[in-house]
JSON list of C-alpha atoms and ligand atoms in Angstrom, two decimals:
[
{"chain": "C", "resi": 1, "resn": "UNK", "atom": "CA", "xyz": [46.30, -40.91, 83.39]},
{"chain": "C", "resi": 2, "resn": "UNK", "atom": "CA", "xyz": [47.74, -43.94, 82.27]},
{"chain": "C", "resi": 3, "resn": "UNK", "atom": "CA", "xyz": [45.96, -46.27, 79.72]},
{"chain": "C", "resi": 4, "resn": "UNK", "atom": "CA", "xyz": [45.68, -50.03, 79.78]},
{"chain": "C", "resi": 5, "resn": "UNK", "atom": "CA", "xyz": [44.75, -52.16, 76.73]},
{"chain": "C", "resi": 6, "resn": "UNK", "atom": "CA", "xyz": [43.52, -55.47, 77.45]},
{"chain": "C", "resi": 7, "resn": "UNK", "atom": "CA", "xyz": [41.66, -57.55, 75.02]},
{"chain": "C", "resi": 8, "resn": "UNK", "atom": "CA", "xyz": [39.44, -60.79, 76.38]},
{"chain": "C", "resi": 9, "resn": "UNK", "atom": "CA", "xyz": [38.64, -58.65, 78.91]},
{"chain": "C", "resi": 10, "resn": "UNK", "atom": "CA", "xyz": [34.87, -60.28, 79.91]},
{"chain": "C", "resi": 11, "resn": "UNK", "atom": "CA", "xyz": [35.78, -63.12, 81.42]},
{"chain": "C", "resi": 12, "resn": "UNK", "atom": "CA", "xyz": [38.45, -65.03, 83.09]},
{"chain": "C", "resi": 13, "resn": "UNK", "atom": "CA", "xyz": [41.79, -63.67, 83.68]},
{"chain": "C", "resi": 14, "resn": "UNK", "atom": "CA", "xyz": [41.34, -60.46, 81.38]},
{"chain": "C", "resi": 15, "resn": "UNK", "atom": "CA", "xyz": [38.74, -59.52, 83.19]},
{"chain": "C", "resi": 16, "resn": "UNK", "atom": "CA", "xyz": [40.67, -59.59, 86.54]},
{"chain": "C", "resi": 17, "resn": "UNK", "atom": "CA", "xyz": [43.48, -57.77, 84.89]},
{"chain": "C", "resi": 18, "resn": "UNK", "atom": "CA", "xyz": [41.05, -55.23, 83.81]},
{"chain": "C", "resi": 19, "resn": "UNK", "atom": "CA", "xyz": [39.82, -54.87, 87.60]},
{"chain": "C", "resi": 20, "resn": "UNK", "atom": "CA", "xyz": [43.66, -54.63, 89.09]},
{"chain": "C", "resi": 21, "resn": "UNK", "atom": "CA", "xyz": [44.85, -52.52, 86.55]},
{"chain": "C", "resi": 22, "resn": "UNK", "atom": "CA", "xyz": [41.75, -50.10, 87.39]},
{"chain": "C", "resi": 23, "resn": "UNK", "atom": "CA", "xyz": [43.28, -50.01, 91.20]},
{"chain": "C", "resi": 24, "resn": "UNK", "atom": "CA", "xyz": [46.10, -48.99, 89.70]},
{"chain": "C", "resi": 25, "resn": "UNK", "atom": "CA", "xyz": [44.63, -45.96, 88.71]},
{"chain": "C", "resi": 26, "resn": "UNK", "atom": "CA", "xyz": [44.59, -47.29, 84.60]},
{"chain": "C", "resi": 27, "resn": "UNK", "atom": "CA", "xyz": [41.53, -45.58, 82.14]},
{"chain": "C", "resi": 28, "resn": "UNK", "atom": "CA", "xyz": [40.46, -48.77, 80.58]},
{"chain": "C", "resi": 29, "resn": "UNK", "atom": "CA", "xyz": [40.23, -50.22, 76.58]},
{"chain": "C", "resi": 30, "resn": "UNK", "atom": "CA", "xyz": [38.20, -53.08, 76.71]},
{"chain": "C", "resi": 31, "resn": "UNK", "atom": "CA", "xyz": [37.62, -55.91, 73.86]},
{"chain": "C", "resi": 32, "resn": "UNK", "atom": "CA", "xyz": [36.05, -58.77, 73.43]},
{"chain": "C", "resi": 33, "resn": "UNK", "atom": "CA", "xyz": [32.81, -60.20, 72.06]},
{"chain": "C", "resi": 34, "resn": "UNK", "atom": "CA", "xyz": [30.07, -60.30, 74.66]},
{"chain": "C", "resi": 35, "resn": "UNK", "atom": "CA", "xyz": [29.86, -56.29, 74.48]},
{"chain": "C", "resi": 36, "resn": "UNK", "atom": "CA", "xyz": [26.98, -56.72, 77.92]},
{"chain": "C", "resi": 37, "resn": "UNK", "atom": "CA", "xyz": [29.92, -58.22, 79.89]},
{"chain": "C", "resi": 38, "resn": "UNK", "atom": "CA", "xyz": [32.24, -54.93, 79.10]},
{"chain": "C", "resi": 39, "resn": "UNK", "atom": "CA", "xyz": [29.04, -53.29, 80.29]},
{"chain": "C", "resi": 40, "resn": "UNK", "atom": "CA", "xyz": [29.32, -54.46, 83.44]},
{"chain": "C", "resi": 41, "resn": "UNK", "atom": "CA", "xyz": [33.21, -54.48, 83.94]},
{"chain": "C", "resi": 42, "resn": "UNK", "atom": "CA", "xyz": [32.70, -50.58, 82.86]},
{"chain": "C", "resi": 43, "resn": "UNK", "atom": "CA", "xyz": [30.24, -50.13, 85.95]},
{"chain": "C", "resi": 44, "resn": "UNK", "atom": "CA", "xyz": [32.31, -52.22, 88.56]},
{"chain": "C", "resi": 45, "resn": "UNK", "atom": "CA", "xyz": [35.23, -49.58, 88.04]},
{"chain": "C", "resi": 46, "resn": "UNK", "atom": "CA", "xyz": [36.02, -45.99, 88.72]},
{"chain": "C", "resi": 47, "resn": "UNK", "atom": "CA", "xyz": [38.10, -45.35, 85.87]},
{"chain": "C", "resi": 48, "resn": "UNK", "atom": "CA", "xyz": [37.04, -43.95, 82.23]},
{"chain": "C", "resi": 49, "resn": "UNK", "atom": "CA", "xyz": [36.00, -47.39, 80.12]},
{"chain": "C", "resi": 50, "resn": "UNK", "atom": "CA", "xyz": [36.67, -48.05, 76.71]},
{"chain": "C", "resi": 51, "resn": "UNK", "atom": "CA", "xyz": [34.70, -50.37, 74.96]},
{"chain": "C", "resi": 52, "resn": "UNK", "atom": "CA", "xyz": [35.45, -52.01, 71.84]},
{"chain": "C", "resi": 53, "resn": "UNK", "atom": "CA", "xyz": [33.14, -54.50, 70.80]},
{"chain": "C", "resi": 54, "resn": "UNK", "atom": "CA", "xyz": [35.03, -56.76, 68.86]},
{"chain": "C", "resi": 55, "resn": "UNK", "atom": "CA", "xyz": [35.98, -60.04, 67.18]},
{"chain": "C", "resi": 56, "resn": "UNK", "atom": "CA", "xyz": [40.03, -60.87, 67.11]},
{"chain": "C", "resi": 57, "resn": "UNK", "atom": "CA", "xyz": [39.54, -63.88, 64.98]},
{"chain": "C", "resi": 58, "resn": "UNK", "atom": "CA", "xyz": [38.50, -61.49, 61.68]},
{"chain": "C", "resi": 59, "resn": "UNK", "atom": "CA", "xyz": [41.66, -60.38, 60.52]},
{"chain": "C", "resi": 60, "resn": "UNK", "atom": "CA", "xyz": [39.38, -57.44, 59.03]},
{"chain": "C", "resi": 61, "resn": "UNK", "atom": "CA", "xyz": [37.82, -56.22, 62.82]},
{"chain": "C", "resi": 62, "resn": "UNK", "atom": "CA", "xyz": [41.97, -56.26, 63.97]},
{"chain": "C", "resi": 63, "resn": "UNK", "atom": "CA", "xyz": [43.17, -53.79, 61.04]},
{"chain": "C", "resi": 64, "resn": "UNK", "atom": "CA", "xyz": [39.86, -51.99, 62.34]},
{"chain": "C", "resi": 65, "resn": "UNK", "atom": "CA", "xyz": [41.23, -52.10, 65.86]},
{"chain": "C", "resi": 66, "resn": "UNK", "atom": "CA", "xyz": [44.67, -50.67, 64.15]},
{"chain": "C", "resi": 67, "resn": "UNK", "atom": "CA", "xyz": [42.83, -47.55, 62.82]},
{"chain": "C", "resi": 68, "resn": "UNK", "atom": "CA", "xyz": [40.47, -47.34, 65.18]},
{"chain": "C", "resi": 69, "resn": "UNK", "atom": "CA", "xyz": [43.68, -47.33, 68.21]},
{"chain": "C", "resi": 70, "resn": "UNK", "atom": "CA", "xyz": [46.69, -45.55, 66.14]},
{"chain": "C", "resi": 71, "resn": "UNK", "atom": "CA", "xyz": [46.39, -42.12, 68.03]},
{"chain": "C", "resi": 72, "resn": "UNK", "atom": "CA", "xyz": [46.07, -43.87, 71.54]},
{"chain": "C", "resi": 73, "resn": "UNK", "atom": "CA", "xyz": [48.90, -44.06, 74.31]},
{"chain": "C", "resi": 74, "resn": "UNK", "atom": "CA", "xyz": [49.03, -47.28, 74.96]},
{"chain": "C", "resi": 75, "resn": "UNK", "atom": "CA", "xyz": [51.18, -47.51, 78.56]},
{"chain": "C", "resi": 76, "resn": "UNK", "atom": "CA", "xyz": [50.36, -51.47, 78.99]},
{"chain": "C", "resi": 77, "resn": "UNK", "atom": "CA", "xyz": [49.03, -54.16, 76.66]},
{"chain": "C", "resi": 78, "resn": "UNK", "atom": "CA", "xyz": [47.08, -57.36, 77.89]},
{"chain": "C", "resi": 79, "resn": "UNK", "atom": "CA", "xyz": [47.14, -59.78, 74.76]},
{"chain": "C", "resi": 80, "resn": "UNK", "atom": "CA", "xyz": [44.94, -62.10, 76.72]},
{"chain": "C", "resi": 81, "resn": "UNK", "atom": "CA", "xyz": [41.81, -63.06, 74.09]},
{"chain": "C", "resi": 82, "resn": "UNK", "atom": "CA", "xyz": [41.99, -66.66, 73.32]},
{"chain": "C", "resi": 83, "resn": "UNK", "atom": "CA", "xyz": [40.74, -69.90, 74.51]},
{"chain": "C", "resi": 84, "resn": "UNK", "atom": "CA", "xyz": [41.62, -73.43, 75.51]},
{"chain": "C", "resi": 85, "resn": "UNK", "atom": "CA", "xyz": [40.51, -76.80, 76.84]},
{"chain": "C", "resi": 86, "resn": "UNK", "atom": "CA", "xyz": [42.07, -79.15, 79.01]},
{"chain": "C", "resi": 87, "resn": "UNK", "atom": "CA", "xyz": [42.28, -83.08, 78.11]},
{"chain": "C", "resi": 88, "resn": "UNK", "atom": "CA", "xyz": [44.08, -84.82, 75.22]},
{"chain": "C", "resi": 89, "resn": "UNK", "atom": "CA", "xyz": [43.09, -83.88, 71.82]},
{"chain": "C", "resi": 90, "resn": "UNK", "atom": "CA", "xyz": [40.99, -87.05, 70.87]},
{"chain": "C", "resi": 91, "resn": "UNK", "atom": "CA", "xyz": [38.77, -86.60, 74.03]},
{"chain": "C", "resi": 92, "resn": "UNK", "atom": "CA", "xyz": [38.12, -83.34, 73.66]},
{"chain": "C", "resi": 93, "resn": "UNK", "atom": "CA", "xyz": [34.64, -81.63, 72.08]},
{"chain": "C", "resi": 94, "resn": "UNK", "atom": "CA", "xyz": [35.28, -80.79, 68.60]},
{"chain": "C", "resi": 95, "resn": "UNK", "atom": "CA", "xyz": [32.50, -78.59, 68.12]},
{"chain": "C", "resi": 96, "resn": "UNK", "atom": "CA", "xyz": [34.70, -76.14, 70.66]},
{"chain": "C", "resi": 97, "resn": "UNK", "atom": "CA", "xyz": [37.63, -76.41, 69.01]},
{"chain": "C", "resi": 98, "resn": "UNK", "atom": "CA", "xyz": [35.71, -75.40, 65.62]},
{"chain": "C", "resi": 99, "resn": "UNK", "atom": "CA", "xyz": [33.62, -73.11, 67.40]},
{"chain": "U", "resi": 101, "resn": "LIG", "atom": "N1", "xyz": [42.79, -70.69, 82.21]},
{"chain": "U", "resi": 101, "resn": "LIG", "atom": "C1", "xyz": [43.92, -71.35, 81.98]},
{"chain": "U", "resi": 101, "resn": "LIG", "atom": "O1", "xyz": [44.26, -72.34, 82.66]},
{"chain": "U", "resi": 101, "resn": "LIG", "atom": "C2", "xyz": [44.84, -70.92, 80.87]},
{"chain": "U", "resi": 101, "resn": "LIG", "atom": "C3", "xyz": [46.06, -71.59, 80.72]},
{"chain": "U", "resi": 101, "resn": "LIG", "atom": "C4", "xyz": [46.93, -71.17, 79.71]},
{"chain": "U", "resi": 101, "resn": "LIG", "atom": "C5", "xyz": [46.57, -70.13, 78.87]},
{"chain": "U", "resi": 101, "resn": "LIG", "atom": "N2", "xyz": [45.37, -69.52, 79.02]},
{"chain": "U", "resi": 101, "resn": "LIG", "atom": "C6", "xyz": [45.05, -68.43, 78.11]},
{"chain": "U", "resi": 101, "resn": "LIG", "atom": "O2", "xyz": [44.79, -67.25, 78.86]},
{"chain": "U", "resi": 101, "resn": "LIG", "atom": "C7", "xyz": [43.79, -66.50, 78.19]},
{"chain": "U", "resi": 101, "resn": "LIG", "atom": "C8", "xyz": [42.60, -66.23, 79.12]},
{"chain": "U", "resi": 101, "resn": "LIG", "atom": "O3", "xyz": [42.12, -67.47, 79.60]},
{"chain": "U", "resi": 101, "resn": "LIG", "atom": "P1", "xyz": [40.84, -67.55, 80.54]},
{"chain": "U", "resi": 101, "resn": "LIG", "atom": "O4", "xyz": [40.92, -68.85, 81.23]},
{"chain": "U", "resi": 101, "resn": "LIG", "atom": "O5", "xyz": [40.74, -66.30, 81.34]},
{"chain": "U", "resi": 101, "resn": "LIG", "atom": "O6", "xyz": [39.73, -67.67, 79.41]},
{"chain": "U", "resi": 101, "resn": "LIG", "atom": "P2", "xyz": [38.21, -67.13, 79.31]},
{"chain": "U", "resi": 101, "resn": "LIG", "atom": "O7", "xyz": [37.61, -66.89, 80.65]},
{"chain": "U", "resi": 101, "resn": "LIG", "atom": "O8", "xyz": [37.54, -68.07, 78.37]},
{"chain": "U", "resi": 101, "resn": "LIG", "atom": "O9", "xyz": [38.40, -65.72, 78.61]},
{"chain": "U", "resi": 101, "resn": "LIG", "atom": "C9", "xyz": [38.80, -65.62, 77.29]},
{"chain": "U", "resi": 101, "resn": "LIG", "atom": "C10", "xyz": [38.61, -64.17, 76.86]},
{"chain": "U", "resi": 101, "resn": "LIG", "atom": "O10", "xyz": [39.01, -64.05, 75.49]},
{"chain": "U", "resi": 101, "resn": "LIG", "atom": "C11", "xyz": [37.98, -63.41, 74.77]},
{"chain": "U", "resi": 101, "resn": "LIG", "atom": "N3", "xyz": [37.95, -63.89, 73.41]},
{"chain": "U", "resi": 101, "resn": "LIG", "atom": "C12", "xyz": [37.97, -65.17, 72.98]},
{"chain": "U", "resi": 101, "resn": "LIG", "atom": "N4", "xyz": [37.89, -65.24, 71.64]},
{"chain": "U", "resi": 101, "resn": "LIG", "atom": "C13", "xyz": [37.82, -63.94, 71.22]},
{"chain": "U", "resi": 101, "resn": "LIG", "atom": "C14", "xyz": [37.70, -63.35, 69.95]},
{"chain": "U", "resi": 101, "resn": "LIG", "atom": "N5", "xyz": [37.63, -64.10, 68.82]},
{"chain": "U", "resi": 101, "resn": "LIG", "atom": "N6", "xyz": [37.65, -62.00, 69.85]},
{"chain": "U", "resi": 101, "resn": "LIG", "atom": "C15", "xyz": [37.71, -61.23, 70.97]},
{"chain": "U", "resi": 101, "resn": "LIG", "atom": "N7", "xyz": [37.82, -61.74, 72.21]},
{"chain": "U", "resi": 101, "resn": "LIG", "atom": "C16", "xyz": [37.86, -63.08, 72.33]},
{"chain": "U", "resi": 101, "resn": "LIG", "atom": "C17", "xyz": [36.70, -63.77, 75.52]},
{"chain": "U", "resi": 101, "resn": "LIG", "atom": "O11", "xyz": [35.73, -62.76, 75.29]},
{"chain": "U", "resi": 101, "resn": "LIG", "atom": "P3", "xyz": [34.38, -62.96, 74.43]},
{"chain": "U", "resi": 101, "resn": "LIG", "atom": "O12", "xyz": [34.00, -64.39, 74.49]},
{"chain": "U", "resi": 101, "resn": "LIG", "atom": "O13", "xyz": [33.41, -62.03, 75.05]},
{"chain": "U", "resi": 101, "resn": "LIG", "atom": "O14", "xyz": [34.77, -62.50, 73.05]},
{"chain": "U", "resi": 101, "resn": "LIG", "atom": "C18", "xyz": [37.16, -63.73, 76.96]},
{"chain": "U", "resi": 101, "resn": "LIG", "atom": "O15", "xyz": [37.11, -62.41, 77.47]},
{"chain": "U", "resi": 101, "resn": "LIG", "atom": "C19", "xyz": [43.39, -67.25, 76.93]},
{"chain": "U", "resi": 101, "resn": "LIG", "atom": "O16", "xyz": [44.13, -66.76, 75.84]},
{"chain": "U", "resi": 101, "resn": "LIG", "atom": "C20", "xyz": [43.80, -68.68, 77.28]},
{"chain": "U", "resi": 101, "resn": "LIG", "atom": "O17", "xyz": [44.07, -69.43, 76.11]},
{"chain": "U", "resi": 101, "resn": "LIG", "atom": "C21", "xyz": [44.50, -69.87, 80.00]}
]
């Protein structure tokens, strides 16, 4: 069975990659912060699930990942955690951009 990596995988377009890629037949790693989300992307799917409950903006938790992943067969790789806003810079909510 082939395995799919996908981080941001609990919301958004991660999430729907997760889903296709599961139609495909993929066994599932999962990552992203809101580990109750995974939860339920692991139960809406009839491949094995993954989980990795994890934050990609702590450079330690991604040389955890490393370890953690470094006997894995990775067959495709979703590099899809991140996060954006729409508007000009000045109008924008700071307190996201800090967040
Ligand atoms: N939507 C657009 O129009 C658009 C346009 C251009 C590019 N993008 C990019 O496409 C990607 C997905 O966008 P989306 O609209 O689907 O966004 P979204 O619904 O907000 O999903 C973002 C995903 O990234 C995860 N994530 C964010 N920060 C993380 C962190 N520090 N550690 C681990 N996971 C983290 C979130 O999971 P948790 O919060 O659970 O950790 C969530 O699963 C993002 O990288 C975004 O910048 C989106």
């Amino acid at each position: 069975m082939k395995t799919a990596l996908i981080t941001g995988a609990t919301s958004g377009i991660g999430r729907e990659f997760a889903i296709q890629l599961a139609k495909r037949g993929y066994r599932l790693v999962v990552i992203g912060r809101r580990v109750e989300r995974l939860e339920e992307l692991k139960e809406a799917v009839d491949v094995p699930v993954e989980i990795i409950p994890m934050d990609l903006s702590k450079k330690k938790e991604c040389f955890a990942l490393l370890e953690q992943l470094k006997d894995e067969n990775i067959d495709v790789f979703i590099n899809n955690a991140g996060f954006g806003l729409a508007g000009s810079f000045i109008e924008t909510d700071i307190k996201k951009k800090l967040a």
